[in-house]
JSON list of C-alpha atoms in Angstrom, two decimals:
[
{"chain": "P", "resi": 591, "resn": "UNK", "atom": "CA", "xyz": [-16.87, 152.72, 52.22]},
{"chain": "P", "resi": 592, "resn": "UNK", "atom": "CA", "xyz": [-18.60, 149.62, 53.78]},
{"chain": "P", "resi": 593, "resn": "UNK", "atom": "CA", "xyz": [-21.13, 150.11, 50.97]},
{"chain": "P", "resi": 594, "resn": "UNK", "atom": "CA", "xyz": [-18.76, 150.50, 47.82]},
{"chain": "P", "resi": 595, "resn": "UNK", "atom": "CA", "xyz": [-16.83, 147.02, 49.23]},
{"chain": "P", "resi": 596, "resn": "UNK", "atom": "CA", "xyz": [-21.08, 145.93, 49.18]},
{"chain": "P", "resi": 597, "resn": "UNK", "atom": "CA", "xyz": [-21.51, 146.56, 45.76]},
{"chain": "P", "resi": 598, "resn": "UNK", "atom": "CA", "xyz": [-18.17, 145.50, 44.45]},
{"chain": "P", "resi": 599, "resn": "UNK", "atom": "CA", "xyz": [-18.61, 142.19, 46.08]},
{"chain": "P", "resi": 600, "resn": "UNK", "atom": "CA", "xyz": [-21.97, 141.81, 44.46]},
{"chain": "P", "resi": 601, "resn": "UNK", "atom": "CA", "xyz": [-21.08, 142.88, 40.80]},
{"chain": "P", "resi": 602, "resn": "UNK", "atom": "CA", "xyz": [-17.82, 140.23, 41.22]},
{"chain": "P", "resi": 603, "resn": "UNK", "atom": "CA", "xyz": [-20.62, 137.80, 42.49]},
{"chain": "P", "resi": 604, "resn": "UNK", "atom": "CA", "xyz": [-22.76, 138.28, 39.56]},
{"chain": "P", "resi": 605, "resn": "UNK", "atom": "CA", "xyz": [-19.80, 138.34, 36.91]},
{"chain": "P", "resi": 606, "resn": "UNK", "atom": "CA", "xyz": [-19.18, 134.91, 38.09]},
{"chain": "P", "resi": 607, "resn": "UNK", "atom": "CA", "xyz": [-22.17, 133.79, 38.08]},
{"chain": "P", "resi": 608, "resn": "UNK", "atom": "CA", "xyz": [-23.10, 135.01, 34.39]},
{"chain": "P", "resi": 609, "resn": "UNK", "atom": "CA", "xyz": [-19.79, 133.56, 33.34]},
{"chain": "P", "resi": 610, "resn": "UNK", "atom": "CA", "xyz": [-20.28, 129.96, 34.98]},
{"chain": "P", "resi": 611, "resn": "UNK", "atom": "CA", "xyz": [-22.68, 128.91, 32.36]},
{"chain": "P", "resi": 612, "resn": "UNK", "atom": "CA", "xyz": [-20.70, 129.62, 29.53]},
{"chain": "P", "resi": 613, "resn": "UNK", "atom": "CA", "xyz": [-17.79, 127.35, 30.54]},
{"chain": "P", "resi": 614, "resn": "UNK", "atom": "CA", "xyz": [-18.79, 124.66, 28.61]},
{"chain": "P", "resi": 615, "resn": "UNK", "atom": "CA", "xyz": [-16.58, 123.55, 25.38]},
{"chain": "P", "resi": 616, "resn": "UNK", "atom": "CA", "xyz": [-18.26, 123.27, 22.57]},
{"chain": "P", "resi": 617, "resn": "UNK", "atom": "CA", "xyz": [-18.72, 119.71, 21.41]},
{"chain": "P", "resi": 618, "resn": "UNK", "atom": "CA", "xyz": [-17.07, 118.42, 17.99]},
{"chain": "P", "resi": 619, "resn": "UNK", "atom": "CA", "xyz": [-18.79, 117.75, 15.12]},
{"chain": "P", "resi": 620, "resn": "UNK", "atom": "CA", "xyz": [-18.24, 114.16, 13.87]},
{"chain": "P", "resi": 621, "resn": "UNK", "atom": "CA", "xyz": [-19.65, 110.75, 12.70]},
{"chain": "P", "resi": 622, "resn": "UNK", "atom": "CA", "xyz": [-20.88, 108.04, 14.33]},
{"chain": "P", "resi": 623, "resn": "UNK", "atom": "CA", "xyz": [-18.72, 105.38, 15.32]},
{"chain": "P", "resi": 624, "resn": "UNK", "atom": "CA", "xyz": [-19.40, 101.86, 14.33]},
{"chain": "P", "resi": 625, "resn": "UNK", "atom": "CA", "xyz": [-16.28, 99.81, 15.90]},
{"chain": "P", "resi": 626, "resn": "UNK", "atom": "CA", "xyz": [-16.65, 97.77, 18.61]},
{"chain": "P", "resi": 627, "resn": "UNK", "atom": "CA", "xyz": [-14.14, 98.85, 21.68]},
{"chain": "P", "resi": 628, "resn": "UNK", "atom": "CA", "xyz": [-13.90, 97.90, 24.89]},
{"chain": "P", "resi": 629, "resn": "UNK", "atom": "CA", "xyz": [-12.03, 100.86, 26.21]},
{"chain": "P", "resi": 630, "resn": "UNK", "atom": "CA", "xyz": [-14.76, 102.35, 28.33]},
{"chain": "P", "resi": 631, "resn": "UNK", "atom": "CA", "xyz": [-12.93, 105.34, 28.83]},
{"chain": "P", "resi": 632, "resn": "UNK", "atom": "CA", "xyz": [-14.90, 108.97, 28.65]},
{"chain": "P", "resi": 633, "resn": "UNK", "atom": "CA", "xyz": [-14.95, 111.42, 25.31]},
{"chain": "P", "resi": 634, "resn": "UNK", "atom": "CA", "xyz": [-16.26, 114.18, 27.24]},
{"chain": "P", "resi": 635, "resn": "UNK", "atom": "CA", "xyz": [-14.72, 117.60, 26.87]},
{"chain": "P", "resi": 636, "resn": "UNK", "atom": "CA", "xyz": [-13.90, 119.56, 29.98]},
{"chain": "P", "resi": 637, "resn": "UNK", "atom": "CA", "xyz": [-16.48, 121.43, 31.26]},
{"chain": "P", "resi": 638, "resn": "UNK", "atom": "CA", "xyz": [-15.24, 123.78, 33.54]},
{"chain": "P", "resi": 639, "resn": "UNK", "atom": "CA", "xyz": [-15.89, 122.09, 36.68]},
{"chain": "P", "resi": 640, "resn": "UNK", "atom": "CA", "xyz": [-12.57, 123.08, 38.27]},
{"chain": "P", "resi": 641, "resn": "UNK", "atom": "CA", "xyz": [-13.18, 126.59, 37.55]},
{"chain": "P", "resi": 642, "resn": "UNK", "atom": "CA", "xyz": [-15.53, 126.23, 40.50]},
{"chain": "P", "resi": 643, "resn": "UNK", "atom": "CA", "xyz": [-12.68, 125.83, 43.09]},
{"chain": "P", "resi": 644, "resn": "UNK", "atom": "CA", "xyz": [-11.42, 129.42, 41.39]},
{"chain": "P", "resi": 645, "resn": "UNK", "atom": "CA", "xyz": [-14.10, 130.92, 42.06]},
{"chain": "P", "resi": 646, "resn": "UNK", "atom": "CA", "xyz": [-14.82, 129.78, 45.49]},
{"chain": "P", "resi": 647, "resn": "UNK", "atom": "CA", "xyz": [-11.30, 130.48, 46.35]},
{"chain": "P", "resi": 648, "resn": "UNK", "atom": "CA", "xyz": [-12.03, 134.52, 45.36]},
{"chain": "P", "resi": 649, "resn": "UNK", "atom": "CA", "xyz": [-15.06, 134.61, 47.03]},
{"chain": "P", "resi": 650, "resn": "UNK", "atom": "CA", "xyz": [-13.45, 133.18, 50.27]},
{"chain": "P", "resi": 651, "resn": "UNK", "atom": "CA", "xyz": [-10.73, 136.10, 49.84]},
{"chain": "P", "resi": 652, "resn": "UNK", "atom": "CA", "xyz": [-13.48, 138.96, 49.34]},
{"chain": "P", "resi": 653, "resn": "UNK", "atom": "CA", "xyz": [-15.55, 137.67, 52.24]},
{"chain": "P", "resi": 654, "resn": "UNK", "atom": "CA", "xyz": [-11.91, 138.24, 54.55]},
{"chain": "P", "resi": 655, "resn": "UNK", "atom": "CA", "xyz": [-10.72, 141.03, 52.54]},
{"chain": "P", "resi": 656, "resn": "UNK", "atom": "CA", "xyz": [-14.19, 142.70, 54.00]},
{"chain": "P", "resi": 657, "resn": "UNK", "atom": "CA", "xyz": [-13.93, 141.57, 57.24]},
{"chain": "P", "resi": 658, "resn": "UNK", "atom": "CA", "xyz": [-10.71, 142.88, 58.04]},
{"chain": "P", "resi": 659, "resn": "UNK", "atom": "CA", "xyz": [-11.08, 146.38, 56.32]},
{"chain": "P", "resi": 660, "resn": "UNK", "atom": "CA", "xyz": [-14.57, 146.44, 58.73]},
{"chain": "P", "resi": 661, "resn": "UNK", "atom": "CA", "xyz": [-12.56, 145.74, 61.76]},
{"chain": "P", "resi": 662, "resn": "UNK", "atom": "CA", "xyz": [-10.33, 147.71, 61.25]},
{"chain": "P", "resi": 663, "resn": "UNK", "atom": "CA", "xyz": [-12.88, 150.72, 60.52]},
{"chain": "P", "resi": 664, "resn": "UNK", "atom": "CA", "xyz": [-14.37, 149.22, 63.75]},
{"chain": "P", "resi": 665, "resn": "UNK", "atom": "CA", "xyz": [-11.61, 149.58, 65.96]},
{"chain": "P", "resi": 666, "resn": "UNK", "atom": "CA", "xyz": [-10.66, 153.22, 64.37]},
{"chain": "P", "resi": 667, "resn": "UNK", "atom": "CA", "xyz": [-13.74, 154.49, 65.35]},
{"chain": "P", "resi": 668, "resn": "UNK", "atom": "CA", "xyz": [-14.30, 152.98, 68.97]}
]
């Protein structure tokens, strides 16, 4: 068991990791801008920056998920 909770921590691990660099929105196609502004304000999609703190927040609950199941098993077995 300790070994299937090993591999589907690693495949989540790698999902997320092949999915964090496709997070980016695709920049719009335009023209160039020729008015002066002085709003200095930034145009700049959303990257996906806070879908970092997601996936932090499931690996945190993986890593405890597994280390209570293991105690558990632990303590059955002493």
């Amino acid at each position: 068991m300790k070994k299937r909770l090993m591999v589907l921590m690693c495949s989540l691990m790698m999902v997320f990791g092949m999915s964090q660099c496709v997070m980016a929105d695709a920049s719009p196609e335009g023209e160039k801008i020729t008015t002066e502004t002085e709003d200095k304000t930034s145009t700049a999609p959303k990257t996906g920056e806070g879908d970092l703190v997601i996936y932090a927040a499931a690996a945190a609950a993986l890593l405890s998920g597994t280390a209570v199941v293991s105690r558990k098993r632990l303590a059955k077995n002493n």
